[in-house]
Tab-separated table of C-alpha atoms and ligand atoms in Angstrom:
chain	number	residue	atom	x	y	z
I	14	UNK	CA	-111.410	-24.031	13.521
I	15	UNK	CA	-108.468	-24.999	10.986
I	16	UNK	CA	-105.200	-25.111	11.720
I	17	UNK	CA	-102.071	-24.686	9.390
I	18	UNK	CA	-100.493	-27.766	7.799
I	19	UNK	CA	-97.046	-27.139	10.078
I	20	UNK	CA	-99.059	-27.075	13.313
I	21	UNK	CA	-100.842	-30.232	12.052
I	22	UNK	CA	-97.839	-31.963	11.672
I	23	UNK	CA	-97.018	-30.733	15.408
I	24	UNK	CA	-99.594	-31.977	16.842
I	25	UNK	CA	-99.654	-35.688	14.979
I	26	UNK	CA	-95.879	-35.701	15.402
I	27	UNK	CA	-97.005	-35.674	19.442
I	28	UNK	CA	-99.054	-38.602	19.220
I	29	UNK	CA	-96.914	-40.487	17.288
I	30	UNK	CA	-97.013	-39.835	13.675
I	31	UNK	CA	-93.725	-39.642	11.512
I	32	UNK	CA	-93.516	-36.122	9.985
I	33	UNK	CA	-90.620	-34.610	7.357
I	34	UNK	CA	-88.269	-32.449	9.639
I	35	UNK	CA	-88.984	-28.707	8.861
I	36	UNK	CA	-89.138	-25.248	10.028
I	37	UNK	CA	-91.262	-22.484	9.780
I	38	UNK	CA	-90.529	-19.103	8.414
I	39	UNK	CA	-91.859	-15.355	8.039
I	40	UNK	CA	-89.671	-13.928	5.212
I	41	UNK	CA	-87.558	-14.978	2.116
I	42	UNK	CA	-84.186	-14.645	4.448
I	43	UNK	CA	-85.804	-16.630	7.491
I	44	UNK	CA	-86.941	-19.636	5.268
I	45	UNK	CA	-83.370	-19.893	3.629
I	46	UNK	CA	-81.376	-19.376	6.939
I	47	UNK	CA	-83.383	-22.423	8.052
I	48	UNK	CA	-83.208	-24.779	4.963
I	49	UNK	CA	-79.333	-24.665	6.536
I	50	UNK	CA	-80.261	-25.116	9.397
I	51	UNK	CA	-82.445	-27.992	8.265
I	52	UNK	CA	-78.930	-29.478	6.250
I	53	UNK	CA	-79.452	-31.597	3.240
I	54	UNK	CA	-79.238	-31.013	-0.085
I	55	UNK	CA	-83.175	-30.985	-0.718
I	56	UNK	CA	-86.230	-28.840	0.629
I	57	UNK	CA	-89.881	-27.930	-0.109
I	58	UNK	CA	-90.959	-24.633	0.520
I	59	UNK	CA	-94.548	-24.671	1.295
I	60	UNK	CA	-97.104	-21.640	1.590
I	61	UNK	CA	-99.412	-22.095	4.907
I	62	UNK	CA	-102.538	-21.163	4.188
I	63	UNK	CA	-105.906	-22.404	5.142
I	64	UNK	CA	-106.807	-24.549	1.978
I	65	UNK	CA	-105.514	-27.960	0.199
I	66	UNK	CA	-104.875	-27.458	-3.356
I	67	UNK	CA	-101.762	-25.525	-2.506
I	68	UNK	CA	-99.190	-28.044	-4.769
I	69	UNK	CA	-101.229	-27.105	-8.124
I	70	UNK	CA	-101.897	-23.850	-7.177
I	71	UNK	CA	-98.272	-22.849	-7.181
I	72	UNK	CA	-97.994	-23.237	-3.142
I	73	UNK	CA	-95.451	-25.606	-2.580
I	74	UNK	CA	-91.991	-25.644	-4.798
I	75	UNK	CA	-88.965	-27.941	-4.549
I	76	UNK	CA	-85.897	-26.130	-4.166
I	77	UNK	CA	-82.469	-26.793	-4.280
I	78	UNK	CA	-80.640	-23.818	-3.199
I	79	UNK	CA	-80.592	-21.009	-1.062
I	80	UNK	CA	-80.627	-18.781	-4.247
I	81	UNK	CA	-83.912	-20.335	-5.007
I	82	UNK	CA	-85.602	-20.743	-1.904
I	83	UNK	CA	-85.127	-17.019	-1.876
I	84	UNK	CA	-86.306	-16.254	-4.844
I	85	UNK	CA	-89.730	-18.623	-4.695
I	86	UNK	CA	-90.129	-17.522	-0.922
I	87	UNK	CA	-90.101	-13.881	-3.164
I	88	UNK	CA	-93.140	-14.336	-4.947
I	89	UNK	CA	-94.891	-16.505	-2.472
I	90	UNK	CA	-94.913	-13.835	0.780
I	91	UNK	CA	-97.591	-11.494	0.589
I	92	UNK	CA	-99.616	-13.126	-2.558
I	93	UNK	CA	-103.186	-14.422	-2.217
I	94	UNK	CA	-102.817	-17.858	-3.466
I	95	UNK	CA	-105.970	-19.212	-4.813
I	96	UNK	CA	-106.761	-23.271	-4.964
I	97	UNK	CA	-109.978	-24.410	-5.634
I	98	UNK	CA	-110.884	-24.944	-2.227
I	99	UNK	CA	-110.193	-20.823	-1.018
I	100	UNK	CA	-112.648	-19.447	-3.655
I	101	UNK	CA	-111.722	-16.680	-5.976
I	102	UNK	CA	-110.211	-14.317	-3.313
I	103	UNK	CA	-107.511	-16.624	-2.272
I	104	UNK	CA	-105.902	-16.483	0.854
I	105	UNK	CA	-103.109	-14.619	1.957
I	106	UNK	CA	-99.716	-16.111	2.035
I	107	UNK	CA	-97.518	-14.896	5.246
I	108	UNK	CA	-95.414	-17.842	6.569
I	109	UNK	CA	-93.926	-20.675	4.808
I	110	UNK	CA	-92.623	-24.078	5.877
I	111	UNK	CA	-89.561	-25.086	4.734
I	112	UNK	CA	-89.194	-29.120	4.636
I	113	UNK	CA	-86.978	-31.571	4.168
I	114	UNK	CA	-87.890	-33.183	0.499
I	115	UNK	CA	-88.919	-36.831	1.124
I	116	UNK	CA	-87.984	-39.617	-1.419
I	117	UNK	CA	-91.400	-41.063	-2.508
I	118	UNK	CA	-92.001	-44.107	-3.423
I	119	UNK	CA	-95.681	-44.612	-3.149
I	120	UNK	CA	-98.512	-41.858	-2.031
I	121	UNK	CA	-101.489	-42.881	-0.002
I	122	UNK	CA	-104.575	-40.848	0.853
I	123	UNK	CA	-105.716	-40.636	4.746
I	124	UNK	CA	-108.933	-39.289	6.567
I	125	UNK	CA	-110.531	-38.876	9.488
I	126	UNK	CA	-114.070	-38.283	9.563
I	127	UNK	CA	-117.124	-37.686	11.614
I	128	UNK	CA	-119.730	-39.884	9.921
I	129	UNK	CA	-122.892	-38.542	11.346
I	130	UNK	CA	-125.139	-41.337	9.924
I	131	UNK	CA	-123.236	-43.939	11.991
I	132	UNK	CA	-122.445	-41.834	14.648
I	133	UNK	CA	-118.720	-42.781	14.454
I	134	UNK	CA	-114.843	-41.624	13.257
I	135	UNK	CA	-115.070	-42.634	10.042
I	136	UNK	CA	-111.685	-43.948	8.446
I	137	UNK	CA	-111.418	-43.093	4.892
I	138	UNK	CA	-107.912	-44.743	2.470
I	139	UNK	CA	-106.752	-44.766	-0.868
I	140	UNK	CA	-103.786	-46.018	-2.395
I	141	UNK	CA	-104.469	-43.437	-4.596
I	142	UNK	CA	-102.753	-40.829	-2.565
I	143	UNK	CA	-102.099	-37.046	-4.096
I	144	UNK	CA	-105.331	-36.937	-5.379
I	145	UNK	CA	-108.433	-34.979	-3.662
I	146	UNK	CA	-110.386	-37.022	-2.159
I	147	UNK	CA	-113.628	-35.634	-4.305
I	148	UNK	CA	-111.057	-36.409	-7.481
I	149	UNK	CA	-110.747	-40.248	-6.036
I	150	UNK	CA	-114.270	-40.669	-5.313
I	151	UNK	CA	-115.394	-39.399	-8.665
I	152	UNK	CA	-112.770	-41.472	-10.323
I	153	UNK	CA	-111.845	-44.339	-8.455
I	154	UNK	CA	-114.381	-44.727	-5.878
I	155	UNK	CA	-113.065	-48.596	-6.442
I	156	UNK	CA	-110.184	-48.065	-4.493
I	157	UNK	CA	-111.541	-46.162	-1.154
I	158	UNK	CA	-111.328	-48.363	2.268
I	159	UNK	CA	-113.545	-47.003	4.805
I	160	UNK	CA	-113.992	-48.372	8.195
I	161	UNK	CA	-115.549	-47.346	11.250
I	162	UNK	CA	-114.343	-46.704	14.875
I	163	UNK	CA	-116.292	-48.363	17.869
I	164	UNK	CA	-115.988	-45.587	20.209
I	165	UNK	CA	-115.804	-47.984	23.406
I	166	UNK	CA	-113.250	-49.732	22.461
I	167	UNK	CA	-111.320	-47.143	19.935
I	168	UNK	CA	-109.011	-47.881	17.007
I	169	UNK	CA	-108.124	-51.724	17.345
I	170	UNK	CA	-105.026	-53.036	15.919
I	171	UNK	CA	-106.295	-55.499	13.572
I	172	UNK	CA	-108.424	-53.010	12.243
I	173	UNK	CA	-105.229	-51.119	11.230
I	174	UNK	CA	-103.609	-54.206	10.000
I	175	UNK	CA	-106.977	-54.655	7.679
I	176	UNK	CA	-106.484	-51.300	6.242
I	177	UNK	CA	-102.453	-51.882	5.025
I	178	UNK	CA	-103.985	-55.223	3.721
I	179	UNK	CA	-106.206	-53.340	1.726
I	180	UNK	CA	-103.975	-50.635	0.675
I	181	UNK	CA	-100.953	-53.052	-0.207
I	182	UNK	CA	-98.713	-51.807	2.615
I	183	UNK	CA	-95.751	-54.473	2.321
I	184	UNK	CA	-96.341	-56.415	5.823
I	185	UNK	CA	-92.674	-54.961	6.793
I	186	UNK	CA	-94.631	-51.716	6.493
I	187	UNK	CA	-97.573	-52.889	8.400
I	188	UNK	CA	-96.664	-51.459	12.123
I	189	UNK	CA	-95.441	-48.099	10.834
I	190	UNK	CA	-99.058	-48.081	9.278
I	191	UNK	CA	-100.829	-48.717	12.916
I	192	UNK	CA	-98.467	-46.449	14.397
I	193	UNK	CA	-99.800	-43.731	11.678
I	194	UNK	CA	-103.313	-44.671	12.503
I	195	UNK	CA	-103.869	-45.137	16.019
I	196	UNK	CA	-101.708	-41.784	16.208
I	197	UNK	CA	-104.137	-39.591	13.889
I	198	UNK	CA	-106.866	-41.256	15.588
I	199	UNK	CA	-105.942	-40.281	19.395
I	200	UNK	CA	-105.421	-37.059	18.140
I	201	UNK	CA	-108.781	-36.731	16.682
I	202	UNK	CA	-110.969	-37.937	19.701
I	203	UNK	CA	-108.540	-36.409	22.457
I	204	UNK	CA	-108.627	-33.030	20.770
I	205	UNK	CA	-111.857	-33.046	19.515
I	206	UNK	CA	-111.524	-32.573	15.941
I	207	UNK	CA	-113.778	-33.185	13.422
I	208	UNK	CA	-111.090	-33.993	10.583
I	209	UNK	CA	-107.894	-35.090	9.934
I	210	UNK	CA	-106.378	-35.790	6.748
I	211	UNK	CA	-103.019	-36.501	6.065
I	212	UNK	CA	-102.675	-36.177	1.786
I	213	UNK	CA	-100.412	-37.694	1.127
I	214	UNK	CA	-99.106	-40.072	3.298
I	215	UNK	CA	-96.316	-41.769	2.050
I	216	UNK	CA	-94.018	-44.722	1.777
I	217	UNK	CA	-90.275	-43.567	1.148
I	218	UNK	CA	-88.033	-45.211	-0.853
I	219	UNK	CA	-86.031	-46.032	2.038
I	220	UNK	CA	-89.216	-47.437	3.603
I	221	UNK	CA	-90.190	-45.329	5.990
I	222	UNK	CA	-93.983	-44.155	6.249
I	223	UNK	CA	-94.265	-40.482	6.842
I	224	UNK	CA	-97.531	-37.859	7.035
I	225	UNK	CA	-95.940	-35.669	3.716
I	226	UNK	CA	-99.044	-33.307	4.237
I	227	UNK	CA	-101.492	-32.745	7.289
I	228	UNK	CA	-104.808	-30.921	7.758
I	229	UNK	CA	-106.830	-30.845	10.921
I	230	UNK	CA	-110.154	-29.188	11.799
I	231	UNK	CA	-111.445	-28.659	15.759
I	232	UNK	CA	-114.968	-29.066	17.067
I	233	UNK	CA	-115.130	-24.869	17.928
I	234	UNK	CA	-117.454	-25.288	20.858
I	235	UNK	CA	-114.834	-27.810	22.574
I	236	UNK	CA	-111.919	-25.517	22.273
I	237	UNK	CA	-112.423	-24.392	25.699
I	238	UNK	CA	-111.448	-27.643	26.311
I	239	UNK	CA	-107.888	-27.295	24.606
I	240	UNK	CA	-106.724	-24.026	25.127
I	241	UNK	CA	-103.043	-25.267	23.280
I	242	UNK	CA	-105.234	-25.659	19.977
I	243	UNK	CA	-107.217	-22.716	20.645
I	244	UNK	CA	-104.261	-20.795	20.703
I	245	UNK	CA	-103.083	-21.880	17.481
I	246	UNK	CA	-106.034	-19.758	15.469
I	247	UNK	CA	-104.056	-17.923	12.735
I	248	UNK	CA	-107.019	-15.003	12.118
I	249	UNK	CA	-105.654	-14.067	8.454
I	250	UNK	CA	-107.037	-17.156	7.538
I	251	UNK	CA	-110.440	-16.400	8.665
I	252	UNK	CA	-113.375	-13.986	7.168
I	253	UNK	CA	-112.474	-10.867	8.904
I	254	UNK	CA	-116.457	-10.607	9.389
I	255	UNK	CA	-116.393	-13.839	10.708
I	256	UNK	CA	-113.218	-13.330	13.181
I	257	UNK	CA	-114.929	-10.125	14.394
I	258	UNK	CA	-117.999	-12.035	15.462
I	259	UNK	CA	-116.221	-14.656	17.229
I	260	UNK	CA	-114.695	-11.954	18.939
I	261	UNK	CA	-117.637	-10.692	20.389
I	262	UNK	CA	-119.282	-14.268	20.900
I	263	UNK	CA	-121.589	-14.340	18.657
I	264	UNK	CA	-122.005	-16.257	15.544
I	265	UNK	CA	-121.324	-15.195	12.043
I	266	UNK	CA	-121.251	-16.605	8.519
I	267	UNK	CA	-120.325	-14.690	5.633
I	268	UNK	CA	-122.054	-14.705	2.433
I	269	UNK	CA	-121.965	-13.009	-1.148
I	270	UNK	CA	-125.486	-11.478	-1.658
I	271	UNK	CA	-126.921	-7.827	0.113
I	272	UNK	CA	-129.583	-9.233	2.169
I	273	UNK	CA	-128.416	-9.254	6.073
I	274	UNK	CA	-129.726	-11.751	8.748
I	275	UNK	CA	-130.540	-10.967	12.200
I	276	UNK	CA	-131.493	-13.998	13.920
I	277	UNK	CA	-131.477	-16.775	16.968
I	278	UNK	CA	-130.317	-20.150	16.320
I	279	UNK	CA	-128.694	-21.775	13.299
I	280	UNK	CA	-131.883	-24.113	12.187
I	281	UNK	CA	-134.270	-20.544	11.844
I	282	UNK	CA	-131.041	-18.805	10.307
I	283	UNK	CA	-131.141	-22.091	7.504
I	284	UNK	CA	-134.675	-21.544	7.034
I	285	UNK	CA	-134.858	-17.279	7.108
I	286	UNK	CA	-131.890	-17.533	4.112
I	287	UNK	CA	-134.246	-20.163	1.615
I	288	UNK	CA	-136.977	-18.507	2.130
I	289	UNK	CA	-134.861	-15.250	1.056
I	290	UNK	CA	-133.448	-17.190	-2.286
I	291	UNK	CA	-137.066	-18.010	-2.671
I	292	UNK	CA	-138.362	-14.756	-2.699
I	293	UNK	CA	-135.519	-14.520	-5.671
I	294	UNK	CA	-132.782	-12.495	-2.982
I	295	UNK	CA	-129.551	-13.470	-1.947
I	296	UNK	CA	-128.276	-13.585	1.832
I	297	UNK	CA	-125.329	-11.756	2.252
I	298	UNK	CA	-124.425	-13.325	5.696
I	299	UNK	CA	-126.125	-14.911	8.401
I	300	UNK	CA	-125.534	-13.934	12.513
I	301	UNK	CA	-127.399	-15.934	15.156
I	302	UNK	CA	-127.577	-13.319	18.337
I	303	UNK	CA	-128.162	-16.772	20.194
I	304	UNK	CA	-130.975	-17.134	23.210
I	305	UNK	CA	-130.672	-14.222	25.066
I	306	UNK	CA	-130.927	-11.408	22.884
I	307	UNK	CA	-129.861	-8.145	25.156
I	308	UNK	CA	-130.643	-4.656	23.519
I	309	UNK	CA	-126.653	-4.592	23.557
I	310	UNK	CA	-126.512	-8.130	21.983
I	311	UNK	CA	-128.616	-6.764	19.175
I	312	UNK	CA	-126.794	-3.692	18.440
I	313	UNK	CA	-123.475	-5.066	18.395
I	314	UNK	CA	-125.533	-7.753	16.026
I	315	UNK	CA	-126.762	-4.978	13.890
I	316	UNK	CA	-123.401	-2.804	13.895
I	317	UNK	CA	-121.831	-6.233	12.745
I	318	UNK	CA	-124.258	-6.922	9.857
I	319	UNK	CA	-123.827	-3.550	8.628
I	320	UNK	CA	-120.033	-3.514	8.703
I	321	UNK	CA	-120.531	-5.586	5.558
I	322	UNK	CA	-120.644	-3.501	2.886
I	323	UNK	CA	-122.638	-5.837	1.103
I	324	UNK	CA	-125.531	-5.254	2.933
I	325	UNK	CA	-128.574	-3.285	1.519
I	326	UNK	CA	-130.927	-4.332	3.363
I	327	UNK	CA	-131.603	-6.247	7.484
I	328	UNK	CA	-134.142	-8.912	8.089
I	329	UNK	CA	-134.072	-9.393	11.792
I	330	UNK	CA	-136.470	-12.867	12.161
I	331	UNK	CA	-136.630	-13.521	15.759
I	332	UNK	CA	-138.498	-16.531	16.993
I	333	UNK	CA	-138.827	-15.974	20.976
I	334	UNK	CA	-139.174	-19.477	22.925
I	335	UNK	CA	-136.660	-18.619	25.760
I	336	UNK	CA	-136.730	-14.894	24.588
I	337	UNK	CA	-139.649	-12.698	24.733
I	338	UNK	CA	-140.808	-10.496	21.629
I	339	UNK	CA	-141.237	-7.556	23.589
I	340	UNK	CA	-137.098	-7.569	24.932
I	341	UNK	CA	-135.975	-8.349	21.398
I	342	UNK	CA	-138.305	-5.356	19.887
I	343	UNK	CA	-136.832	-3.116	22.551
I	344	UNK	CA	-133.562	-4.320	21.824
I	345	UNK	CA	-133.957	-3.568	18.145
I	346	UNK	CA	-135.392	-0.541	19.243
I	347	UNK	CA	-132.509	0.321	20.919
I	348	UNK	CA	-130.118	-0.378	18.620
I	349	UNK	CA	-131.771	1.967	15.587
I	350	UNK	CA	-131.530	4.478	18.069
I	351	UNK	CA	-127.602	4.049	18.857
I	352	UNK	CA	-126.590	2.573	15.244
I	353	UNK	CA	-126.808	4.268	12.547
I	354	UNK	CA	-128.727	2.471	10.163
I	355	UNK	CA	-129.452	3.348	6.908
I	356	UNK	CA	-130.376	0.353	4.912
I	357	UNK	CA	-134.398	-1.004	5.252
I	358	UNK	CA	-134.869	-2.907	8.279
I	359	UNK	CA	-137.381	-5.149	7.861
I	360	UNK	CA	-138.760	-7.087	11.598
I	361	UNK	CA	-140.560	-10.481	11.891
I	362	UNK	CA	-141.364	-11.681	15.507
I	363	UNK	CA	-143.275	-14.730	16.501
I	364	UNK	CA	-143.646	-16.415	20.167
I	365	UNK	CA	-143.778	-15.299	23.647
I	366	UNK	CA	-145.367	-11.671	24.126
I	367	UNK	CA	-145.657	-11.304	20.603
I	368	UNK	CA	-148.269	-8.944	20.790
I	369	UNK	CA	-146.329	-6.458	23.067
I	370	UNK	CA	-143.194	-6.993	20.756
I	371	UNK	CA	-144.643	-5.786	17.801
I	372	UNK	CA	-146.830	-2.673	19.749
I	373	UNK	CA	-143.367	-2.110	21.079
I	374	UNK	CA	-141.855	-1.417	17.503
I	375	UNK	CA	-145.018	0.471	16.206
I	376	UNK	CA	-144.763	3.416	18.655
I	377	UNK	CA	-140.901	3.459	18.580
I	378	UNK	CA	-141.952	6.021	15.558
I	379	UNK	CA	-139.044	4.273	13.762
I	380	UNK	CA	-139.422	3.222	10.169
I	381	UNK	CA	-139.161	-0.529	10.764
I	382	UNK	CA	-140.864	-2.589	8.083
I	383	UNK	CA	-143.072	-4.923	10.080
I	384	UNK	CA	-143.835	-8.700	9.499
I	385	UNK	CA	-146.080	-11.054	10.254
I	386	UNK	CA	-145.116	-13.988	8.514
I	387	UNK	CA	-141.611	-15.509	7.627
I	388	UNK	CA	-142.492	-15.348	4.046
I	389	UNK	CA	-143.843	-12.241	4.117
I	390	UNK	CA	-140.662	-10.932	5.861
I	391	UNK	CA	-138.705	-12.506	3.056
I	392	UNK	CA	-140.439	-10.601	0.544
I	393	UNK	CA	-140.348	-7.678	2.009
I	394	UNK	CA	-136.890	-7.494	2.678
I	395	UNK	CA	-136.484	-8.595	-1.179
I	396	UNK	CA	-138.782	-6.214	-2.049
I	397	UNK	CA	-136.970	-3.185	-0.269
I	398	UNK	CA	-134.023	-4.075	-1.557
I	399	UNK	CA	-134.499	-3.411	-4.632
I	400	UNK	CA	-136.456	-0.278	-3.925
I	401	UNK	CA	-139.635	-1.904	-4.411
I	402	UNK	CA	-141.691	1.130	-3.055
I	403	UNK	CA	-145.461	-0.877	-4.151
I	404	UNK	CA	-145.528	-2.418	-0.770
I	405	UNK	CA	-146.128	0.897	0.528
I	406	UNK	CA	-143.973	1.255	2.909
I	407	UNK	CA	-140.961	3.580	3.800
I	408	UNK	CA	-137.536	2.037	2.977
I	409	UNK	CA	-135.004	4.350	4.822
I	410	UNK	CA	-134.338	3.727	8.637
I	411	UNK	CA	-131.955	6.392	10.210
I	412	UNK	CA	-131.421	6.813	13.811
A	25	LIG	P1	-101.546	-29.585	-1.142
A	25	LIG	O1	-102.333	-30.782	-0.745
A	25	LIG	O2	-102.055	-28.326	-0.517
A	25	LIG	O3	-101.365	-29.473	-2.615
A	25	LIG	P2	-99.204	-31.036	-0.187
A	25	LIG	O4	-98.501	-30.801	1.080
A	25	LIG	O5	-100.026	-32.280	-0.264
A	25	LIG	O6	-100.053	-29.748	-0.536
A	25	LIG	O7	-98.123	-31.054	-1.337
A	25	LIG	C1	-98.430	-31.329	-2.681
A	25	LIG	C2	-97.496	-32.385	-3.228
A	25	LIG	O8	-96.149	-31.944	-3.090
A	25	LIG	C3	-97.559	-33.707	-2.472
A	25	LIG	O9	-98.544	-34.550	-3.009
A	25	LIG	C4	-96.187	-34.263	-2.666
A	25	LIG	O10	-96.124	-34.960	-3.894
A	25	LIG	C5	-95.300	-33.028	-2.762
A	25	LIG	N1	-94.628	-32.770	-1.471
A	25	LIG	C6	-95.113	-32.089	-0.432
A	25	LIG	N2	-94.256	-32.066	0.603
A	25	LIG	C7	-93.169	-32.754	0.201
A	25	LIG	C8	-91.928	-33.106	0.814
A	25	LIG	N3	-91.591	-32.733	2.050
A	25	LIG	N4	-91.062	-33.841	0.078
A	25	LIG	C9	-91.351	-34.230	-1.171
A	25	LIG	N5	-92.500	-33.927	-1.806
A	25	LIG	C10	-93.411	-33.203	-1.135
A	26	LIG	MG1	-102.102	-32.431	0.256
């Protein structure tokens, strides 16, 4: 789960990290009734949304009056601002932070990583800050410090005091530096995240270090753990597809092509949408019904699949270890028979009680397109899809 850049800052400013004083607001008036409050001469009005980028994309503006805050907060509210990290669609704009501008002197790029070949946080610096990370790696991969967390002991000082070395943090600088780091980094393990970056992070001119930008991402299946971050989910940020799922505990990912997955667990989901794209289709989302596939598991599955609009055809490929073939056919059963389904649905079932599964979907007397094999399934449901009536085989399911 993501979080928005001003609850970010909240939650570093708790463990220690020095953030620009700001406030947020939810209209043009709000955000210039609290640049007074804020005082100062000075502010940055910056669009929340789920996605870096924001400064080029027009997302955060430096404003010296009230006349202007209003009139930037004017165009920002309500539009779908669109950085090259939210795709083409953008994402919609509905509360801004209003900041206190910093002076900077110097800007410094900041991560927090899960490195999953080490096993470890990963620290990852530049000095040269403002930039995207891909941008610095492409261009000056020269200048990135990495360095890795022993998780036993946890973020030691000298290895703080290595990392201003490295980035050129004047030693007067140094402790505000391992104040910055050790901060992020409690944050990250205590709250289970999976990233923190803080881009940039800055020295002032009056030499003060101070998190100028922060993003943070949570592990989703320890939020339980942390109901104060769960809490913090801002769902117009999310695929609405995606949110809906969530809602309804099971697991969704949203895609761009018309073929719609029905299956159980995320490695057989991977495999069910290549072998689509190699049959020459194109997934248009993926939902993992998980190990125990109820008939009402499946039909909220299928009447979530089909609320895409995308979707012109189901593959449901089931692989029963824990589950048995013959509850997931009659659960598929089932939900034909409740759901409304209009698109071809095309079946593939291997494992326990196989056998029973697929006699199961033969006499429902519903026009299921059976499968033996994963591939064949793929073509299939590629095949029906585009109408491809050679197979033989009936293309309309309706309950
Ligand atoms: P994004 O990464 O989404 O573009 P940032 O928060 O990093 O958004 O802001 C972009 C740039 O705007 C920063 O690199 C910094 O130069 C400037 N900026 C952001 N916040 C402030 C601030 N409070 N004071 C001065 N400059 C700022
Ligand atoms: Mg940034």
């Amino acid at each position: 789960m993501d979080i928005h850049e001003y609850q970010a800052k909240e939650v570093l400013a708790g463990f220690g990290v020095a953030v620009p004083t700001g406030a947020l607001a939810y209209s043009p008036e709000q955000a210039a009734y609290r640049a007074r409050e804020l005082g100062g001469e000075r502010w940055v009005v910056k669009a929340q949304v789920h996605a870096g980028g924001r400064g080029k994309a027009g997302g955060v503006k430096v404003c010296t009056s009230d006349s202007e805050i209003n009139d930037v907060c004017e165009t920002m509210f309500g539009m779908k601002l669109v950085t090259h990290q939210t795709g083409p669609e953008g994402k919609g704009v509905y509360r801004v932070y209003v900041e206190a501008a910093v002076p900077i002197a110097r800007e410094i790029y900041l991560g927090f990583v899960l490195d999953r070949t080490t096993q470890r946080v990963m620290i990852v610096a530049s000095a040269e800050g403002g930039m995207e990370i891909e941008e610095i790696s492409a261009e000056k991969p020269e200048s990135i410090v990495r360095a890795e967390v022993e998780p036993a002991v946890g973020l030691r000082e000298f290895q703080c005091r290595q990392i201003a070395f490295k980035l050129g943090i004047e030693p007067g600088l140094t402790q505000q530096l391992v104040r910055t780091l050790q901060g992020a980094y409690r944050a990250f393990t205590e709250l289970d995240a999976t990233m923190v970056e803080i881009n940039p992070l800055v020295v002032t001119d009056d030499n003060r270090i101070i998190a100028l930008d922060a993003k943070m991402t949570f592990d989703d299946n320890a939020l339980f753990r942390h109901p104060q971050i769960a809490e913090l989910r801002d769902k117009s940020q999310e695929d609405p597809r995606e949110s809906r799922a969530a809602d309804r505990g099971l697991s969704y990912v949203g895609l761009d092509g018309n073929i719609g997955c029905i299956v159980n667990g995320a490695g057989l989901a991977m495999a069910t949408m290549d072998t689509i794209k190699l049959a020459g289709g194109e997934p248009a989302n993926f939902l993992d019904i998980g190990g125990g596939a109820t008939p009402e598991r499946v039909a909220k599955a299928f009447r979530l699949v089909l609320s895409d609009k995308n979707v012109q055809a189901i593959l449901v490929n089931i692989f029963a270890g824990i589950n048995r073939c013959d509850w997931v056919a009659e659960g598929v059963v089932q939900a034909l028979k409740e759901v409304e389904v209009e698109v071809p649905v095309i079946v593939r079932l291997a494992g326990t009680n196989v056998e029973e599964g697929q006699k199961i979907l033969a006499k429902s007397g519903l026009p299921i397109i059976r499968a033996r094999t994963l591939n064949e399934a793929a073509e299939r449901a590629v095949g029906a899809w585009r109408n491809d009536l050679s197979q033989g085989v009936t293309v309309r399911a309706v309950s």
